[in-house]
Amino acid sequence: MRGRPAWTRGRVPAAFAVLTAGLLAFHRVVPNSVGRLGSSLELFLPWLGLAAVVLFGLALLRRSATALLALLLPTAAWVHLFGGLLLPGGKPGAHDLVVVQHNVSDENPDPAGTARTLTDAEPDLIALQELVSPALQVYERTLAPAYPHHVVRGTVGLWSKHPLTDARLLDVKPQGIAGPWSRGLRAVVHTPRAEIAAYVAHLPSIRVRASGLASSWRDESADLLGEAVAAEEVETVILLGDLNGTVDDRGLAPLTSRMNVAERGFAFSFPAAFPLARIDQVMARSATVGYIRTLSATGSDHLPVAARITPH
């Protein structure tokens, strides 16, 4: 007895292919009202491509023409969203800036080695979070020869090859957090070409609970940071930070709606042992964020990320 025709087999994989395509193309319509489902999906959105790979294997196993045809939908959606990130970066320009962003971890056992790893990328700017004593003094001492200009506010800091002025604390503290909490700064970097306002921030962590994703503090802090960027009078702005969210996460919309994000590279940065998402971000206004990449692992639970900035 002959089996069913290829066009009638594999309807279940075909249905899941259509569902995957819908989640990729219309992830913004997934509601956040219950357990922050939308943000949870967006945190790992690129990994939906693996679902298409699994479904492709099932379609071959079932010899289903219907499933193979349906797989064109999630493939096209994924390529539209993320295909550009796979392309190589362009050639660096004469006025480009190389920047490094790293949450160094307040439990880092080797701050001196971490500092050396960051300087190996020869960046113009280095932004660090979770700076605590006595490790802070180690970073200052190790980075000083190549980065004579630096500013620290609370637990975040910025090191620069170029002069820094007008440094100030940036208030991104949610109302629900009690006690001392200083995780933002702003300074003006005087590059040979132009003045750039550099923002360094560490937004609150998100938590996964039985009820879903808990991100209200992170979202509130992102709102405050977005308002500060909107009010910035210096035209070109660079934001470096552990934002505890991906650029697809709607919780960071106050920032991604105002700033450019990396055009090339995935640079998954967390957790360092098995990176699943890039929550360490480089964004810019009136500038292009070119290729972004991770650097070698340090003593932190995050990987450092490096990016090239081209001012407009």
Short mmCIF file of C-alpha atoms in Angstrom, two decimals:
data_model
loop_
_atom_site.label_atom_id
_atom_site.label_comp_id
_atom_site.label_asym_id
_atom_site.label_seq_id
_atom_site.Cartn_x
_atom_site.Cartn_y
_atom_site.Cartn_z
CA MET A 1 0.00 0.00 0.00
CA ARG A 2 1.43 3.31 -1.01
CA GLY A 3 1.90 6.09 1.51
CA ARG A 4 0.26 9.44 1.28
CA PRO A 5 1.48 11.88 -1.39
CA ALA A 6 4.33 14.23 -0.49
CA TRP A 7 1.93 17.17 -0.51
CA THR A 8 -0.30 15.67 2.19
CA ARG A 9 2.43 14.47 4.55
CA GLY A 10 4.10 16.60 7.23
CA ARG A 11 1.21 18.89 8.04
CA VAL A 12 2.28 19.21 11.66
CA PRO A 13 5.85 20.41 10.82
CA ALA A 14 4.29 22.73 8.25
CA ALA A 15 1.99 24.22 10.88
CA PHE A 16 4.91 24.76 13.27
CA ALA A 17 6.87 26.40 10.45
CA VAL A 18 4.04 28.87 9.90
CA LEU A 19 3.83 29.50 13.67
CA THR A 20 7.61 30.13 13.84
CA ALA A 21 7.37 32.55 10.94
CA GLY A 22 4.53 34.37 12.68
CA LEU A 23 6.50 34.72 15.91
CA LEU A 24 9.48 36.10 14.03
CA ALA A 25 7.54 38.52 11.85
CA PHE A 26 4.98 39.63 14.41
CA HIS A 27 6.80 39.30 17.74
CA ARG A 28 5.68 42.82 18.67
CA VAL A 29 2.06 41.69 18.90
CA VAL A 30 2.83 39.02 21.51
CA PRO A 31 1.43 40.64 24.66
CA ASN A 32 3.56 41.68 27.61
CA SER A 33 0.60 41.92 29.96
CA VAL A 34 1.01 38.35 31.21
CA GLY A 35 4.47 37.43 32.48
CA ARG A 36 6.19 39.72 29.98
CA LEU A 37 5.77 37.04 27.30
CA GLY A 38 6.70 39.45 24.52
CA SER A 39 9.98 40.49 26.11
CA SER A 40 10.76 36.86 26.96
CA LEU A 41 10.38 35.91 23.30
CA GLU A 42 12.40 38.91 22.10
CA LEU A 43 15.26 38.15 24.47
CA PHE A 44 16.05 35.00 22.50
CA LEU A 45 14.44 35.88 19.16
CA PRO A 46 17.42 34.94 16.92
CA TRP A 47 17.36 31.42 18.32
CA LEU A 48 14.00 30.78 16.66
CA GLY A 49 16.12 30.05 13.61
CA LEU A 50 17.02 26.74 15.27
CA ALA A 51 13.35 25.78 15.19
CA ALA A 52 13.45 26.08 11.41
CA VAL A 53 16.52 23.82 11.31
CA VAL A 54 14.76 21.15 13.40
CA LEU A 55 11.62 21.43 11.27
CA PHE A 56 13.72 21.07 8.13
CA GLY A 57 15.04 17.77 9.44
CA LEU A 58 11.50 16.60 10.22
CA ALA A 59 10.33 17.65 6.76
CA LEU A 60 13.09 15.57 5.17
CA LEU A 61 12.28 12.65 7.44
CA ARG A 62 8.63 12.84 6.46
CA ARG A 63 9.51 13.55 2.83
CA SER A 64 6.96 16.34 3.00
CA ALA A 65 6.85 18.87 0.19
CA THR A 66 4.25 20.83 2.15
CA ALA A 67 6.54 21.23 5.16
CA LEU A 68 9.54 22.15 2.99
CA LEU A 69 7.51 24.81 1.23
CA ALA A 70 6.18 26.17 4.54
CA LEU A 71 9.76 26.46 5.83
CA LEU A 72 10.38 29.20 3.30
CA LEU A 73 8.31 31.49 5.56
CA PRO A 74 10.41 31.33 8.78
CA THR A 75 13.60 31.28 6.70
CA ALA A 76 12.61 34.49 4.92
CA ALA A 77 11.53 36.13 8.19
CA TRP A 78 14.78 35.21 9.95
CA VAL A 79 16.96 36.42 7.07
CA HIS A 80 15.00 39.68 6.97
CA LEU A 81 15.53 40.29 10.69
CA PHE A 82 19.03 38.95 11.21
CA GLY A 83 20.65 38.14 7.90
CA GLY A 84 22.44 41.47 7.74
CA LEU A 85 24.21 40.73 11.03
CA LEU A 86 26.03 37.86 9.32
CA LEU A 87 27.66 40.09 6.71
CA PRO A 88 31.27 41.20 7.21
CA GLY A 89 31.95 44.69 8.43
CA GLY A 90 33.17 47.38 6.08
CA LYS A 91 36.60 48.91 6.04
CA PRO A 92 37.32 51.26 8.97
CA GLY A 93 37.25 54.97 8.26
CA ALA A 94 39.86 57.53 9.21
CA HIS A 95 37.63 59.07 11.89
CA ASP A 96 36.09 55.89 13.28
CA LEU A 97 36.20 55.22 17.01
CA VAL A 98 36.67 51.75 18.49
CA VAL A 99 34.77 51.30 21.75
CA VAL A 100 34.65 48.47 24.28
CA GLN A 101 31.82 47.71 26.66
CA HIS A 102 32.22 45.28 29.56
CA ASN A 103 30.45 44.37 32.78
CA VAL A 104 33.56 43.29 34.66
CA SER A 105 31.61 41.64 37.54
CA ASP A 106 32.04 42.67 41.14
CA GLU A 107 33.37 39.15 41.83
CA ASN A 108 36.06 39.20 39.12
CA PRO A 109 39.16 37.45 40.50
CA ASP A 110 41.56 38.99 37.95
CA PRO A 111 40.86 42.69 37.31
CA ALA A 112 44.39 43.31 36.00
CA GLY A 113 44.08 40.51 33.45
CA THR A 114 40.63 41.76 32.48
CA ALA A 115 42.00 45.26 31.86
CA ARG A 116 44.78 43.87 29.66
CA THR A 117 42.27 41.87 27.60
CA LEU A 118 40.28 45.04 26.94
CA THR A 119 43.30 47.10 25.94
CA ASP A 120 44.40 44.41 23.46
CA ALA A 121 41.53 45.58 21.22
CA GLU A 122 43.15 49.07 21.19
CA PRO A 123 39.87 50.92 21.72
CA ASP A 124 39.46 54.66 22.02
CA LEU A 125 36.88 54.28 24.80
CA ILE A 126 36.35 51.62 27.45
CA ALA A 127 33.13 51.52 29.48
CA LEU A 128 32.96 49.34 32.59
CA GLN A 129 30.23 48.35 35.02
CA GLU A 130 30.24 46.74 38.48
CA LEU A 131 33.32 48.65 39.59
CA VAL A 132 33.99 48.07 43.28
CA SER A 133 36.98 48.52 45.56
CA PRO A 134 39.70 47.32 45.63
CA ALA A 135 39.32 46.15 42.01
CA LEU A 136 38.57 49.72 40.89
CA GLN A 137 42.04 50.81 41.91
CA VAL A 138 43.52 47.94 39.87
CA TYR A 139 41.60 49.03 36.76
CA GLU A 140 42.70 52.63 37.25
CA ARG A 141 46.34 51.65 37.66
CA THR A 142 46.39 49.15 34.77
CA LEU A 143 44.51 51.32 32.27
CA ALA A 144 46.22 54.63 33.13
CA PRO A 145 49.24 54.36 30.76
CA ALA A 146 47.09 54.03 27.61
CA TYR A 147 43.98 55.80 28.89
CA PRO A 148 44.98 58.93 30.81
CA HIS A 149 41.43 60.29 30.95
CA HIS A 150 38.78 58.57 32.99
CA VAL A 151 35.72 59.21 35.12
CA VAL A 152 33.89 56.97 37.58
CA ARG A 153 30.46 57.57 39.07
CA GLY A 154 29.11 54.97 41.44
CA THR A 155 29.82 51.55 39.96
CA VAL A 156 30.26 52.61 36.31
CA GLY A 157 33.27 54.18 34.64
CA LEU A 158 34.63 55.45 31.33
CA TRP A 159 38.27 55.39 30.20
CA SER A 160 39.36 57.40 27.16
CA LYS A 161 42.36 58.19 25.01
CA HIS A 162 40.79 61.59 24.43
CA PRO A 163 40.08 64.34 26.96
CA LEU A 164 36.85 64.14 28.96
CA THR A 165 34.86 67.08 30.30
CA ASP A 166 31.44 67.84 31.81
CA ALA A 167 31.23 64.47 33.56
CA ARG A 168 28.21 63.98 35.76
CA LEU A 169 26.15 61.33 37.45
CA LEU A 170 23.22 60.11 35.39
CA ASP A 171 20.09 59.32 37.41
CA VAL A 172 18.58 56.10 36.05
CA LYS A 173 17.45 54.75 39.42
CA PRO A 174 13.92 53.28 39.50
CA GLN A 175 11.68 54.52 42.28
CA GLY A 176 11.30 51.08 43.83
CA ILE A 177 15.01 50.66 44.62
CA ALA A 178 15.96 51.85 48.09
CA GLY A 179 19.39 52.90 49.29
CA PRO A 180 22.49 53.95 47.34
CA TRP A 181 22.32 53.06 43.65
CA SER A 182 24.48 54.89 41.10
CA ARG A 183 24.73 53.16 37.75
CA GLY A 184 24.91 55.87 35.15
CA LEU A 185 27.24 58.63 33.97
CA ARG A 186 27.56 61.10 31.14
CA ALA A 187 30.71 62.80 29.88
CA VAL A 188 31.81 64.70 26.77
CA VAL A 189 34.63 63.10 24.78
CA HIS A 190 36.77 65.56 22.81
CA THR A 191 37.87 63.56 19.77
CA PRO A 192 40.04 65.07 17.00
CA ARG A 193 36.98 65.38 14.78
CA ALA A 194 34.14 66.37 17.11
CA GLU A 195 32.69 66.38 20.59
CA ILE A 196 30.74 63.25 21.53
CA ALA A 197 28.48 62.77 24.53
CA ALA A 198 29.29 59.37 26.01
CA TYR A 199 26.75 57.64 28.25
CA VAL A 200 27.62 54.64 30.39
CA ALA A 201 24.82 52.75 32.12
CA HIS A 202 24.01 49.55 33.95
CA LEU A 203 20.28 48.92 33.98
CA PRO A 204 18.62 46.70 36.60
CA SER A 205 18.67 42.97 36.05
CA ILE A 206 15.63 41.07 34.90
CA ARG A 207 14.50 37.97 36.74
CA VAL A 208 12.78 34.82 35.52
CA ARG A 209 10.06 33.76 37.94
CA ALA A 210 7.22 31.27 37.94
CA SER A 211 4.91 34.11 36.93
CA GLY A 212 7.17 35.07 34.00
CA LEU A 213 9.81 37.69 33.32
CA ALA A 214 10.21 40.45 35.93
CA SER A 215 11.54 43.52 34.11
CA SER A 216 9.63 46.52 35.49
CA TRP A 217 12.71 48.11 37.11
CA ARG A 218 14.75 47.57 33.96
CA ASP A 219 12.00 49.09 31.84
CA GLU A 220 11.65 52.12 34.13
CA SER A 221 15.41 52.67 34.10
CA ALA A 222 15.42 52.44 30.28
CA ASP A 223 12.72 55.14 30.19
CA LEU A 224 14.87 57.46 32.31
CA LEU A 225 17.92 56.80 30.16
CA GLY A 226 15.93 57.41 26.98
CA GLU A 227 14.70 60.74 28.32
CA ALA A 228 18.28 61.77 29.13
CA VAL A 229 19.43 60.91 25.61
CA ALA A 230 16.50 62.82 24.11
CA ALA A 231 17.45 65.91 26.13
CA GLU A 232 21.18 65.69 25.24
CA GLU A 233 22.31 68.88 23.46
CA VAL A 234 25.50 67.42 21.98
CA GLU A 235 24.53 66.07 18.57
CA THR A 236 26.53 62.83 18.56
CA VAL A 237 25.85 60.42 21.40
CA ILE A 238 27.34 57.02 22.20
CA LEU A 239 25.69 54.73 24.73
CA LEU A 240 27.72 51.90 26.25
CA GLY A 241 26.20 49.66 28.83
CA ASP A 242 24.95 46.47 30.33
CA LEU A 243 21.30 47.11 29.51
CA ASN A 244 20.06 43.68 30.58
CA GLY A 245 18.10 43.31 27.37
CA THR A 246 18.60 42.70 23.67
CA VAL A 247 17.98 45.28 20.98
CA ASP A 248 14.84 43.33 19.98
CA ASP A 249 13.38 43.57 23.50
CA ARG A 250 10.56 46.12 23.54
CA GLY A 251 11.63 47.09 27.07
CA LEU A 252 14.57 48.94 25.49
CA ALA A 253 12.35 50.76 22.98
CA PRO A 254 12.97 54.14 24.71
CA LEU A 255 16.57 53.71 23.55
CA THR A 256 16.33 51.75 20.30
CA SER A 257 13.71 54.17 18.99
CA ARG A 258 16.16 57.04 19.42
CA MET A 259 19.51 55.44 18.65
CA ASN A 260 21.20 53.30 16.02
CA VAL A 261 22.24 49.75 16.92
CA ALA A 262 24.92 47.49 15.46
CA GLU A 263 24.48 46.69 11.77
CA ARG A 264 26.83 43.69 11.69
CA GLY A 265 27.58 40.94 14.21
CA PHE A 266 25.63 39.05 16.87
CA ALA A 267 28.19 39.30 19.71
CA PHE A 268 26.24 37.24 22.24
CA SER A 269 27.76 38.32 25.55
CA PHE A 270 25.88 36.56 28.35
CA PRO A 271 26.39 34.24 30.08
CA ALA A 272 30.09 34.03 29.30
CA ALA A 273 30.23 30.25 29.70
CA PHE A 274 27.55 29.72 27.03
CA PRO A 275 26.48 33.05 25.48
CA LEU A 276 22.80 33.11 24.56
CA ALA A 277 22.09 36.82 24.14
CA ARG A 278 23.80 40.17 23.77
CA ILE A 279 22.70 42.26 26.73
CA ASP A 280 25.87 44.40 26.58
CA GLN A 281 25.06 47.09 24.06
CA VAL A 282 26.65 49.82 21.99
CA MET A 283 24.20 52.36 20.54
CA ALA A 284 24.69 55.75 18.93
CA ARG A 285 22.86 58.85 17.77
CA SER A 286 24.12 60.75 14.72
CA ALA A 287 26.62 57.94 14.22
CA THR A 288 26.67 54.44 12.80
CA VAL A 289 27.50 51.41 14.91
CA GLY A 290 29.44 49.13 12.59
CA TYR A 291 30.61 45.60 13.22
CA ILE A 292 30.24 44.44 16.82
CA ARG A 293 32.12 41.45 18.20
CA THR A 294 32.98 39.76 21.46
CA LEU A 295 36.46 39.73 22.94
CA SER A 296 38.15 36.93 24.84
CA ALA A 297 36.59 35.80 28.10
CA THR A 298 37.73 37.48 31.30
CA GLY A 299 37.01 36.76 34.95
CA SER A 300 33.48 38.09 34.46
CA ASP A 301 30.22 36.28 33.78
CA HIS A 302 29.86 38.61 30.74
CA LEU A 303 31.98 38.69 27.60
CA PRO A 304 33.36 42.08 26.56
CA VAL A 305 32.04 43.51 23.30
CA ALA A 306 33.88 45.83 20.91
CA ALA A 307 32.33 47.95 18.16
CA ARG A 308 33.36 50.54 15.61
CA ILE A 309 31.57 53.91 15.62
CA THR A 310 31.41 56.14 12.56
CA PRO A 311 30.18 59.66 13.35
CA HIS A 312 27.90 61.21 10.70
#
